[in-house]
PDB file of C-alpha atoms (C1' of nucleotides) in Angstrom:
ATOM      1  CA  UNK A  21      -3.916  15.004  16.508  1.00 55.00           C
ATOM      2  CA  UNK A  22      -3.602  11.516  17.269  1.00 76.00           C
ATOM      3  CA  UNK A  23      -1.746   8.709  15.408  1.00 82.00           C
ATOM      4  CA  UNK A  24      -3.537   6.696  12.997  1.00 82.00           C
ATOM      5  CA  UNK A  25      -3.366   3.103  11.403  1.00 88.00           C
ATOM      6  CA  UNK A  26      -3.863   4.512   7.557  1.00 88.00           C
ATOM      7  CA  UNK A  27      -5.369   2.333   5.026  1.00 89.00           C
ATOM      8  CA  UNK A  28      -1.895   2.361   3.146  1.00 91.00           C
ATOM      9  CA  UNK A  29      -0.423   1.646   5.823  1.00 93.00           C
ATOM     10  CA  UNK A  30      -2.213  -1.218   6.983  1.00 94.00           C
ATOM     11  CA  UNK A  31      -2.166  -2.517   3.023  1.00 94.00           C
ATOM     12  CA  UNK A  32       0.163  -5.672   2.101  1.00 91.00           C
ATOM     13  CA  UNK A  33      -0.221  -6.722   6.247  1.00 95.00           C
ATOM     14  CA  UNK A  34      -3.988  -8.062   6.058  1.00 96.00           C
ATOM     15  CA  UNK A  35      -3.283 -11.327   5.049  1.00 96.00           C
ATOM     16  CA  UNK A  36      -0.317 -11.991   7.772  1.00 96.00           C
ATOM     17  CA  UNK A  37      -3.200 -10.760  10.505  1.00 96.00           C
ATOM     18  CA  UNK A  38      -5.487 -12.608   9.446  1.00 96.00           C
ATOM     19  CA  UNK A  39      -3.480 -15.928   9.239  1.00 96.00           C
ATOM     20  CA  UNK A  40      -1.896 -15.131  12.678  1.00 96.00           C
ATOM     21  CA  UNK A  41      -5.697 -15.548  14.061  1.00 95.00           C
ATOM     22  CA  UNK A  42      -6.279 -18.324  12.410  1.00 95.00           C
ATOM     23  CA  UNK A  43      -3.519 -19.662  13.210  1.00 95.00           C
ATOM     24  CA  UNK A  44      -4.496 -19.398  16.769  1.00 94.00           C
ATOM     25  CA  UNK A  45      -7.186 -21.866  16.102  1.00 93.00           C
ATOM     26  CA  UNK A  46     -10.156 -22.017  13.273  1.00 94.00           C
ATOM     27  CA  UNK A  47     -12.435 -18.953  13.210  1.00 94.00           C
ATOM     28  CA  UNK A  48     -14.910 -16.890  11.318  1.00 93.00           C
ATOM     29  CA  UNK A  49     -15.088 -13.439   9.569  1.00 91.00           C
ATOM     30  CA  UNK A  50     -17.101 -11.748  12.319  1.00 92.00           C
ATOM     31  CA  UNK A  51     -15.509 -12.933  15.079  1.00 93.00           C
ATOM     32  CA  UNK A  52     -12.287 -12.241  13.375  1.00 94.00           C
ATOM     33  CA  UNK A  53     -13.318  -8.640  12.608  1.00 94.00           C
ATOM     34  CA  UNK A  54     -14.097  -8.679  16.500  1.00 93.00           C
ATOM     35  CA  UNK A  55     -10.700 -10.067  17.684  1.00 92.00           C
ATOM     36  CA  UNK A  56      -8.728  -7.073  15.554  1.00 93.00           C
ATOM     37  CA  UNK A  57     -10.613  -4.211  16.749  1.00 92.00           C
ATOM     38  CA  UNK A  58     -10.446  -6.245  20.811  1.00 91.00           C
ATOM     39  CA  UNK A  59      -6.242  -6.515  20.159  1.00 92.00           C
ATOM     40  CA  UNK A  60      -5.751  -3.260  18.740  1.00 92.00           C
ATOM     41  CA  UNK A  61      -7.493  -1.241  21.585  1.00 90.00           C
ATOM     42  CA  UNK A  62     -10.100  -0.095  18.751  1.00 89.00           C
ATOM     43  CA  UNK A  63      -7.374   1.265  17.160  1.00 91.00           C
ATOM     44  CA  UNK A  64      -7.758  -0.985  13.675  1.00 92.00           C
ATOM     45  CA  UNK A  65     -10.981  -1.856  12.865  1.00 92.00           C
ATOM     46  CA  UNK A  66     -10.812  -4.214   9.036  1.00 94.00           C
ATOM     47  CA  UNK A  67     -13.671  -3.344   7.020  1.00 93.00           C
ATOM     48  CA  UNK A  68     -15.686  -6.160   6.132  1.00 93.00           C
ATOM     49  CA  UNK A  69     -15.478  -6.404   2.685  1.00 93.00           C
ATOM     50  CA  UNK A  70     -11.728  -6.134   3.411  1.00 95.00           C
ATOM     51  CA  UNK A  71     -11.427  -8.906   5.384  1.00 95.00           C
ATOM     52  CA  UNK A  72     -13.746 -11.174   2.951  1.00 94.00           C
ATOM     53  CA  UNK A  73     -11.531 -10.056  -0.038  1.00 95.00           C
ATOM     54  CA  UNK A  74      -8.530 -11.721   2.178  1.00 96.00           C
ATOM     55  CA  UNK A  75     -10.637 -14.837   2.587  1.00 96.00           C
ATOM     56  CA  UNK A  76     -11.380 -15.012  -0.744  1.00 94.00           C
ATOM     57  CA  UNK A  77      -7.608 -14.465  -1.590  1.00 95.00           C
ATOM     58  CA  UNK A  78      -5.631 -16.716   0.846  1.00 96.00           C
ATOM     59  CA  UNK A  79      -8.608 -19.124  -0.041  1.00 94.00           C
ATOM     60  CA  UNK A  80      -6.970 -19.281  -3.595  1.00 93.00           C
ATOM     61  CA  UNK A  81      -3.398 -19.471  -2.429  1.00 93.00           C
ATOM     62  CA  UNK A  82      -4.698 -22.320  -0.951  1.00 94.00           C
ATOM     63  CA  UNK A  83      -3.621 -20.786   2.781  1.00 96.00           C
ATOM     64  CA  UNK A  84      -6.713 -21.447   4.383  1.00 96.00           C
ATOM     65  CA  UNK A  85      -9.937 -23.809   3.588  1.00 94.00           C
ATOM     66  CA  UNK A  86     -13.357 -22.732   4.385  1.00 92.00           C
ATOM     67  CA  UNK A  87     -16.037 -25.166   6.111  1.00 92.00           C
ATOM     68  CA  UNK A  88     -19.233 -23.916   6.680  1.00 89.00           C
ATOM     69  CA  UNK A  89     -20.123 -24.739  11.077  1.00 84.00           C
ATOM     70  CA  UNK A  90     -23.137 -26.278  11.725  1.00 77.00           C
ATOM     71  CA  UNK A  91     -25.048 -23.914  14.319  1.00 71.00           C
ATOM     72  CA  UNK A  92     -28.051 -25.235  15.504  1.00 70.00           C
ATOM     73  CA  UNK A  93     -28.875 -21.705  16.428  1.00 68.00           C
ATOM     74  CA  UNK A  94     -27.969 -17.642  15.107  1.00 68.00           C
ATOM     75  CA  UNK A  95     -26.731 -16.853  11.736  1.00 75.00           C
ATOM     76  CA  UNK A  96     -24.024 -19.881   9.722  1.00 83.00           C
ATOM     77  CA  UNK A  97     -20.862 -19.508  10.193  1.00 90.00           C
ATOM     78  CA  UNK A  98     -18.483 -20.216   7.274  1.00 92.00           C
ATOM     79  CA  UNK A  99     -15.277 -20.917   9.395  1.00 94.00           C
ATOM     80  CA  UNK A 100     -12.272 -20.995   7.845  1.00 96.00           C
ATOM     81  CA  UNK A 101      -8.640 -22.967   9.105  1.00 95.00           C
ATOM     82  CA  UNK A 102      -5.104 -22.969   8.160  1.00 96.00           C
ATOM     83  CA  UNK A 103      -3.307 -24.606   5.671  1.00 96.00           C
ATOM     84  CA  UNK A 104       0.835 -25.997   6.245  1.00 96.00           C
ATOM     85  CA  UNK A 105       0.673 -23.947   3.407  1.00 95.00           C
ATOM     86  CA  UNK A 106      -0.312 -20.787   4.921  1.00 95.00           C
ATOM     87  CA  UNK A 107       1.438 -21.691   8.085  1.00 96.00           C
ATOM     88  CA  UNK A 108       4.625 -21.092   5.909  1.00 95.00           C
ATOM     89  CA  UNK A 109       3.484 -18.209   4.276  1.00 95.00           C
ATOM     90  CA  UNK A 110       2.826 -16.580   7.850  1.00 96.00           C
ATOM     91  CA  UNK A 111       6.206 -17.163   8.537  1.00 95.00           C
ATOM     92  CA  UNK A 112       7.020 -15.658   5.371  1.00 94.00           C
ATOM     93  CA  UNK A 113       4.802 -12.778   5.609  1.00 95.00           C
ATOM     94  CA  UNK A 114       6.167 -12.192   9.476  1.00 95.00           C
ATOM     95  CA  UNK A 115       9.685 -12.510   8.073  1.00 94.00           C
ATOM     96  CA  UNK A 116       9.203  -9.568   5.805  1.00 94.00           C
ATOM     97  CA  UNK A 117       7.398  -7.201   7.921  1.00 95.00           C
ATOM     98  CA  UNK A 118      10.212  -7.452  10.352  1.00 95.00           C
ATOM     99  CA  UNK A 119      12.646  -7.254   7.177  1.00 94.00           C
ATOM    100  CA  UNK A 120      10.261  -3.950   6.055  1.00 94.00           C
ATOM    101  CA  UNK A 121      10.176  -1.980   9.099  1.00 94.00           C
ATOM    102  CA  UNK A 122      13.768  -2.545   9.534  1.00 94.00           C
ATOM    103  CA  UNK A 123      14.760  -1.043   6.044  1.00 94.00           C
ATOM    104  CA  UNK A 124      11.811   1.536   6.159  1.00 95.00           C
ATOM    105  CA  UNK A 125      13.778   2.965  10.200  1.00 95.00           C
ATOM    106  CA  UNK A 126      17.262   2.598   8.676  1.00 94.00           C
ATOM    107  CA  UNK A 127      16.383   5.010   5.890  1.00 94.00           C
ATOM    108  CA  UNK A 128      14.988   7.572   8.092  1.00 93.00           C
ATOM    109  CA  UNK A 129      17.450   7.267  10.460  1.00 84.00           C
ATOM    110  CA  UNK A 130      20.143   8.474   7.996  1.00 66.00           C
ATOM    111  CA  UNK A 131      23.013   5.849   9.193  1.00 54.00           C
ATOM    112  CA  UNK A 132      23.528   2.625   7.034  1.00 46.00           C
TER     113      UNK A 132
ATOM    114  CA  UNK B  24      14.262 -17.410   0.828  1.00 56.00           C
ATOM    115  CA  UNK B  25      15.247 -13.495   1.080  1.00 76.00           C
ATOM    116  CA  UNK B  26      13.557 -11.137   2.800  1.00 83.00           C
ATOM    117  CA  UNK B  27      11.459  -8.358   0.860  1.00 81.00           C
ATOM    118  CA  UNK B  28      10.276  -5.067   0.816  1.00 88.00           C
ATOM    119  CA  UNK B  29       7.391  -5.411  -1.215  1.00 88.00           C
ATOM    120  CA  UNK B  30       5.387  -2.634  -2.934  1.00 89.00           C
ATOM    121  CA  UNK B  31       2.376  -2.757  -0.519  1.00 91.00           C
ATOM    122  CA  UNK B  32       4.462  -2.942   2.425  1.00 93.00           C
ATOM    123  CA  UNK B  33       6.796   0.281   1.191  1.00 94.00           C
ATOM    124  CA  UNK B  34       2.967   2.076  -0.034  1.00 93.00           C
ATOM    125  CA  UNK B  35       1.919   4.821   1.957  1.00 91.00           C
ATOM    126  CA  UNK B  36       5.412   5.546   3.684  1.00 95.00           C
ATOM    127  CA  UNK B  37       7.281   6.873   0.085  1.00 96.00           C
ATOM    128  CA  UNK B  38       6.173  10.906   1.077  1.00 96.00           C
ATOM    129  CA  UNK B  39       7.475   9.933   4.376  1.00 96.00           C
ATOM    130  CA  UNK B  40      11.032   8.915   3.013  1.00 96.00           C
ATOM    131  CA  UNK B  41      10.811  11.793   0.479  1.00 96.00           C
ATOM    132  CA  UNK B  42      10.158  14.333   2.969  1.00 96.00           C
ATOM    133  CA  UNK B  43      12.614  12.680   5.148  1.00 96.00           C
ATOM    134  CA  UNK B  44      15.178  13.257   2.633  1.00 95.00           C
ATOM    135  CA  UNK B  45      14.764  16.731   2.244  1.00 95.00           C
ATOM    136  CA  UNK B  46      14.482  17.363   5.592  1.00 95.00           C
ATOM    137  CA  UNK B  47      18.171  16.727   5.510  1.00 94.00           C
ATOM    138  CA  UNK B  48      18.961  18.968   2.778  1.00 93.00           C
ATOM    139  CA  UNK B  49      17.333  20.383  -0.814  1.00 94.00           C
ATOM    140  CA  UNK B  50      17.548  17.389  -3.173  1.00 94.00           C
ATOM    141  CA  UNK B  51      16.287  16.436  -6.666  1.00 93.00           C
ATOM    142  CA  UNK B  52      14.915  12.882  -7.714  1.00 91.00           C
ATOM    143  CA  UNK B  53      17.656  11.511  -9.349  1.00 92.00           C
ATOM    144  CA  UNK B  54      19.730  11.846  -6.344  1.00 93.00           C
ATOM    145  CA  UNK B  55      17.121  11.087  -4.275  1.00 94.00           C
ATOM    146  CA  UNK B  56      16.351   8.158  -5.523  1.00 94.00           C
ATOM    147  CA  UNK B  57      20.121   6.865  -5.371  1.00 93.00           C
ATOM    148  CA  UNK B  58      19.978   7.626  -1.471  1.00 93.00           C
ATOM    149  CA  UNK B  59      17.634   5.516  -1.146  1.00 93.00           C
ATOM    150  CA  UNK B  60      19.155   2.464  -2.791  1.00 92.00           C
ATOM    151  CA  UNK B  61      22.424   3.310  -1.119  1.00 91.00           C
ATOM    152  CA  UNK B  62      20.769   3.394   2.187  1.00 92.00           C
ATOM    153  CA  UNK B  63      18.916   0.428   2.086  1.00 92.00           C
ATOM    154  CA  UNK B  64      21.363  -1.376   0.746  1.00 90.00           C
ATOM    155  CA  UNK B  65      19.756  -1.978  -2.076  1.00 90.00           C
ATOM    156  CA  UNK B  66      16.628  -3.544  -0.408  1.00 91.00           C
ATOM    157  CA  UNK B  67      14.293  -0.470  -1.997  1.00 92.00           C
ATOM    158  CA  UNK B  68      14.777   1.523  -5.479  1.00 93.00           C
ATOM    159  CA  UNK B  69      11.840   3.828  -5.766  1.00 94.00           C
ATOM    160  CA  UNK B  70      10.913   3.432  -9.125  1.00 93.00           C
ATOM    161  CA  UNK B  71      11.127   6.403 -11.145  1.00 93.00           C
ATOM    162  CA  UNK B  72       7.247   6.940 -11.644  1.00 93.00           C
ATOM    163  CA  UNK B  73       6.644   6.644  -8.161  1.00 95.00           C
ATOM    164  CA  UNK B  74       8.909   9.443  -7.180  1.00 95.00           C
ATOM    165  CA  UNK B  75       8.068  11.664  -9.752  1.00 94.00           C
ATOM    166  CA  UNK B  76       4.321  10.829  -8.291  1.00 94.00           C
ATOM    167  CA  UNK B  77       5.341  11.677  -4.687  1.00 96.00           C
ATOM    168  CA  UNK B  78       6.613  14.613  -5.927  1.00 96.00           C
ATOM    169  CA  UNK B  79       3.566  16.253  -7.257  1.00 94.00           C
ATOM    170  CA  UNK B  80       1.387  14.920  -4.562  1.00 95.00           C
ATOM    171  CA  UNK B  81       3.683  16.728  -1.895  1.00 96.00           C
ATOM    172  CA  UNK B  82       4.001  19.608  -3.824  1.00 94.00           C
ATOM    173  CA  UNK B  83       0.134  19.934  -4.392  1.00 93.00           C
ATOM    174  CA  UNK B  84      -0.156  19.499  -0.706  1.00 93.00           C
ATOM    175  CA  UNK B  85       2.346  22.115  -0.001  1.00 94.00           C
ATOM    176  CA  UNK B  86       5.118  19.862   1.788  1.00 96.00           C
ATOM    177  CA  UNK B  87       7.514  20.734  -0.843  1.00 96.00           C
ATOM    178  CA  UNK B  88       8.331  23.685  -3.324  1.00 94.00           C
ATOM    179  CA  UNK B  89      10.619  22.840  -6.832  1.00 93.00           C
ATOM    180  CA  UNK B  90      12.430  25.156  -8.533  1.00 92.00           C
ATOM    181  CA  UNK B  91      15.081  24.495 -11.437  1.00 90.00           C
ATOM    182  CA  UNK B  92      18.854  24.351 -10.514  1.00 85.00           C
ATOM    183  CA  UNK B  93      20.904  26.650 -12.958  1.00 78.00           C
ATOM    184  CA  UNK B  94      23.405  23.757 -13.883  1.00 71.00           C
ATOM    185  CA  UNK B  95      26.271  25.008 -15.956  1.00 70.00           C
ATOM    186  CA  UNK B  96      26.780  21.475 -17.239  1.00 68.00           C
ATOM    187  CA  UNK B  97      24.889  18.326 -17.602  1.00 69.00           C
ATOM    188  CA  UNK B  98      20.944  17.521 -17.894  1.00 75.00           C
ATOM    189  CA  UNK B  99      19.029  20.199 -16.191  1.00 83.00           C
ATOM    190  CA  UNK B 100      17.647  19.354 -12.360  1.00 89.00           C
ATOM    191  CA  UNK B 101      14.576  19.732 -10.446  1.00 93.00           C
ATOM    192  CA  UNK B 102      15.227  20.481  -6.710  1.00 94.00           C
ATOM    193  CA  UNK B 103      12.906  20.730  -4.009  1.00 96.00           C
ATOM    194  CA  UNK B 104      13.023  22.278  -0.838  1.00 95.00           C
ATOM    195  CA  UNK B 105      10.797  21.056   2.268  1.00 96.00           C
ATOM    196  CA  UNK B 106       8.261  23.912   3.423  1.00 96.00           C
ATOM    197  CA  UNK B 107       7.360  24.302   7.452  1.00 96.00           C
ATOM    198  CA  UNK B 108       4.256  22.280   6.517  1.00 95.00           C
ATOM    199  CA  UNK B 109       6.449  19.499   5.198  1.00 95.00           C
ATOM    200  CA  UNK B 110       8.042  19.330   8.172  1.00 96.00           C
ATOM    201  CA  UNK B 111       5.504  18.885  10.740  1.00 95.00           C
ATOM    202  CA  UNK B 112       3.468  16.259   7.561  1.00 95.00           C
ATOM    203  CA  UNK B 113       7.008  14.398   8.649  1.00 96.00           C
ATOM    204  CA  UNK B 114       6.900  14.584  11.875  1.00 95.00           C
ATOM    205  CA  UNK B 115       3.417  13.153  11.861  1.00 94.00           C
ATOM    206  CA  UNK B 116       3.871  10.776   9.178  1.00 95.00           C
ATOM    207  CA  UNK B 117       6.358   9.684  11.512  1.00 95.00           C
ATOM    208  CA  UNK B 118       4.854   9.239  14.460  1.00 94.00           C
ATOM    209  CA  UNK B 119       1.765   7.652  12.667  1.00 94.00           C
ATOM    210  CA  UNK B 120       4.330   4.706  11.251  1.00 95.00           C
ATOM    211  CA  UNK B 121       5.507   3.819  14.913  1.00 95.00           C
ATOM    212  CA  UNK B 122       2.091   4.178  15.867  1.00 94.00           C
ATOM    213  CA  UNK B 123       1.099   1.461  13.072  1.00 94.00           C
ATOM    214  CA  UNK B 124       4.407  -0.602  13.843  1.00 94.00           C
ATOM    215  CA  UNK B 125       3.209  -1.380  17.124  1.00 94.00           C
ATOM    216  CA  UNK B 126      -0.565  -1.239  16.737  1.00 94.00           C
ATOM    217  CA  UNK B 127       0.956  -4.445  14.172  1.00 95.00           C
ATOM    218  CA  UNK B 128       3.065  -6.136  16.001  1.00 95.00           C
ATOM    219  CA  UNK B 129       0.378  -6.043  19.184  1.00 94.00           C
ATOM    220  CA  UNK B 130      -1.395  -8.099  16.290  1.00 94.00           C
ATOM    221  CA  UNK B 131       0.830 -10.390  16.091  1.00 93.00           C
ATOM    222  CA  UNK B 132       2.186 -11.164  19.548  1.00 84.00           C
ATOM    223  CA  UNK B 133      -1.658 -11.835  21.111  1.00 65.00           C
ATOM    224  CA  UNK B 134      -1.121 -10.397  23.977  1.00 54.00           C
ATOM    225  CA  UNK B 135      -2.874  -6.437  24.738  1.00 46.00           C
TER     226      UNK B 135
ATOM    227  C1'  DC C   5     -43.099  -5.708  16.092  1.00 86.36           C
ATOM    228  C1'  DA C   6     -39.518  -2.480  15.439  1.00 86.36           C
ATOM    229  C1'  DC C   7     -34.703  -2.507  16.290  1.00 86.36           C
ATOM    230  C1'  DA C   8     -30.147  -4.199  17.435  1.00 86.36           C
ATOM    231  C1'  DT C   9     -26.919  -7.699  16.657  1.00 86.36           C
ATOM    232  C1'  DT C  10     -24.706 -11.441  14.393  1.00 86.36           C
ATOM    233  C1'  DA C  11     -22.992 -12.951   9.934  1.00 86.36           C
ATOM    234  C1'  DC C  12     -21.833 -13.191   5.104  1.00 86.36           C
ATOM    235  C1'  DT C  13     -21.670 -11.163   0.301  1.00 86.36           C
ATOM    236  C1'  DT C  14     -21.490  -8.099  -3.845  1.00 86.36           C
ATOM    237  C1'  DT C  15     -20.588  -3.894  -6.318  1.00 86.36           C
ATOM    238  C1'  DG C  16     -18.159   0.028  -7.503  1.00 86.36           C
ATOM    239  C1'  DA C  17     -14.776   3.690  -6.481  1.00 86.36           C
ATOM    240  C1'  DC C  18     -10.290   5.317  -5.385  1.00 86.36           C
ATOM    241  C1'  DA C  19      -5.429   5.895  -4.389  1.00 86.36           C
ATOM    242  C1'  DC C  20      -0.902   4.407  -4.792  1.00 86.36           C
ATOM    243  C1'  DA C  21       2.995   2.089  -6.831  1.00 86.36           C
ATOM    244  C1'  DC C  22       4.917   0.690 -10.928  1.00 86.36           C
ATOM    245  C1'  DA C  23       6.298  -0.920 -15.778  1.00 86.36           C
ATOM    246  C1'  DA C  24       7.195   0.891 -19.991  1.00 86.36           C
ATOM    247  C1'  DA C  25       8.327   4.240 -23.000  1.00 86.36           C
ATOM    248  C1'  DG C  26       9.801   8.719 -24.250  1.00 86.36           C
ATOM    249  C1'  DT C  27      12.655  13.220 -24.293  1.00 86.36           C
ATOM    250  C1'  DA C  28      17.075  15.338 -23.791  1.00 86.36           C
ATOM    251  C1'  DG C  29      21.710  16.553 -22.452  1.00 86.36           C
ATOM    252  C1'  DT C  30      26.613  14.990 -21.331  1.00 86.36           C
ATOM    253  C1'  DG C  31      30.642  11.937 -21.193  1.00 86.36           C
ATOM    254  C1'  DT C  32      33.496   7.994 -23.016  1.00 86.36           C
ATOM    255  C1'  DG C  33      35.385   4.727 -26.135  1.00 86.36           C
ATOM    256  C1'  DT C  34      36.791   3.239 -30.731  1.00 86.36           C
TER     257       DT C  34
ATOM    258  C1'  DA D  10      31.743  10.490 -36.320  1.00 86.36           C
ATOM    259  C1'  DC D  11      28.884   7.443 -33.950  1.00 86.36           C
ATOM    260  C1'  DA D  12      27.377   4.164 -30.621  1.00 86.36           C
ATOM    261  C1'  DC D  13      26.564   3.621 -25.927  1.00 86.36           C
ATOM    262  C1'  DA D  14      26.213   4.567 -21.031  1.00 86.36           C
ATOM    263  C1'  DC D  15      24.640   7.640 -17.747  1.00 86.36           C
ATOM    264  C1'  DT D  16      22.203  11.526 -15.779  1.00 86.36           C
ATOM    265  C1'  DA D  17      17.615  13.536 -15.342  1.00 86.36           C
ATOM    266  C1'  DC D  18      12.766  14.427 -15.836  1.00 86.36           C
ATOM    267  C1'  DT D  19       8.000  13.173 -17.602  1.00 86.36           C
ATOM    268  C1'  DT D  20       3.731  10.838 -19.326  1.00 86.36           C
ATOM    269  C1'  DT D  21       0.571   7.046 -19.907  1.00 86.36           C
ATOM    270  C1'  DG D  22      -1.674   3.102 -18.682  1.00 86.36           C
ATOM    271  C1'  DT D  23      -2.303  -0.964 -15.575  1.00 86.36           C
ATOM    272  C1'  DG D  24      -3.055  -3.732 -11.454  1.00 86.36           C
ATOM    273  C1'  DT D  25      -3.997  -4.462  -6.686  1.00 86.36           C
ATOM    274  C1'  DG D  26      -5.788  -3.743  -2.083  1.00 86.36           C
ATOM    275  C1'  DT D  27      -8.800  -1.368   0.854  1.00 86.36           C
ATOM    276  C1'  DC D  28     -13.058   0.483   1.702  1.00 86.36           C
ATOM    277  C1'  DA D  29     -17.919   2.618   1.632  1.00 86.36           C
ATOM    278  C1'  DA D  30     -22.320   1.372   0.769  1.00 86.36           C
ATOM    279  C1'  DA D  31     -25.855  -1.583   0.310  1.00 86.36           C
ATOM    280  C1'  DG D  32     -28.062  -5.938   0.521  1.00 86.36           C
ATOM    281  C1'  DT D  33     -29.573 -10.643   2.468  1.00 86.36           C
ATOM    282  C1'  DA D  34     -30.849 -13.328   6.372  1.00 86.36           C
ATOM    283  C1'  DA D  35     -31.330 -15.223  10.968  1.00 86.36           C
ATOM    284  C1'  DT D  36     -31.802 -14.458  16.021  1.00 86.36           C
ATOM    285  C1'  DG D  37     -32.489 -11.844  20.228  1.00 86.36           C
ATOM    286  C1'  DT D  38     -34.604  -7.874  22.921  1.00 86.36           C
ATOM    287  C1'  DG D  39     -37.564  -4.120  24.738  1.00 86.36           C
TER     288       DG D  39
END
DNA sequence: CACATTACTTTGACACACAAAGTAGTGTGT
DNA sequence: ACACACTACTTTGTGTGTCAAAGTAATGTG
């Protein structure tokens, strides 16, 4: 039986991927989508609709701003780029996931 | 800014915790749910509902068996036992969260 | 010219965590 | 005697995030 990246586990951590790509430089959903499954060694793939929910989302907070690219060839691209906004809220986001797994392995470890 | 454990980041690991509790000895929520403040350090109180929730779900799945504590004084208690399929669903809950952990953090860093 | 691939979007379903409220017994203070 | 705090379990209803499925549309390939 081998280990698996659950849904709920994954859940709450979206946003923080996604902003660590962009913060990496400006880039789109599908390449995005690409880049995850690449980095994880297939072992996360985000569901499309997921990762356009998160757009949609960090869009709002005003964490990223979308610009559509001007191909002169294949399918538009609507490319999207961090905010200082959502720079911060990486660091936020990062801060607690490190804060999370260390509570989470401190409770099953049984010591305080 | 502190550091928190937020409900999406906890979701999905609760019948971990649970079942890590009993693993270490027949328990009932109340208790249960003080352990895990205590142990945190207050960083993470279940709430109540949730518990109660992770309770049935285990039990439905067979993780867990409850049976009433004859208490000779105060307000009646539930306990629960872990079953031998509780404690391999541990083991591999487990193993699936450091699995995810570092499927995460692989995110993060950029390098594969 | 069918099919694969890139690329974005919408809709609806589902599971989990939680807030709020309720029931009920015991212990403590005044 | 009565209010209040605490232990202890339960039910109901709500919100959010992820996802499956399906759709639109353009380009490239055998």
């Amino acid at each position: 039986m081998a280990e698996k990246l659950t849904k709920d586990l994954i859940r709450g951590n979206t946003d923080m991927l996604v902003l660590n790509f962009l913060n990496e430089g400006d880039s789109y959903g599908y390449a995005i989508a690409k880049k995850i499954k690449e980095r994880s060694n297939e072992a996360y793939s985000i569901n499309e609709a997921t990762l356009y929910t998160v757009f949609r989302r960090l869009e709002k907070n005003q964490d990223i701003e979308g610009y559509w690219g001007d191909e002169t060839q294949g399918s538009r691209r609507k490319y999207y780029r961090i905010t200082d906004h959502g720079k911060s809220a990486l660091k936020e986001n990062i801060e607690n996931w490190n804060f999370s797994k260390r509570i989470i392995d401190q409770l099953l470890q049984g010591e305080e």
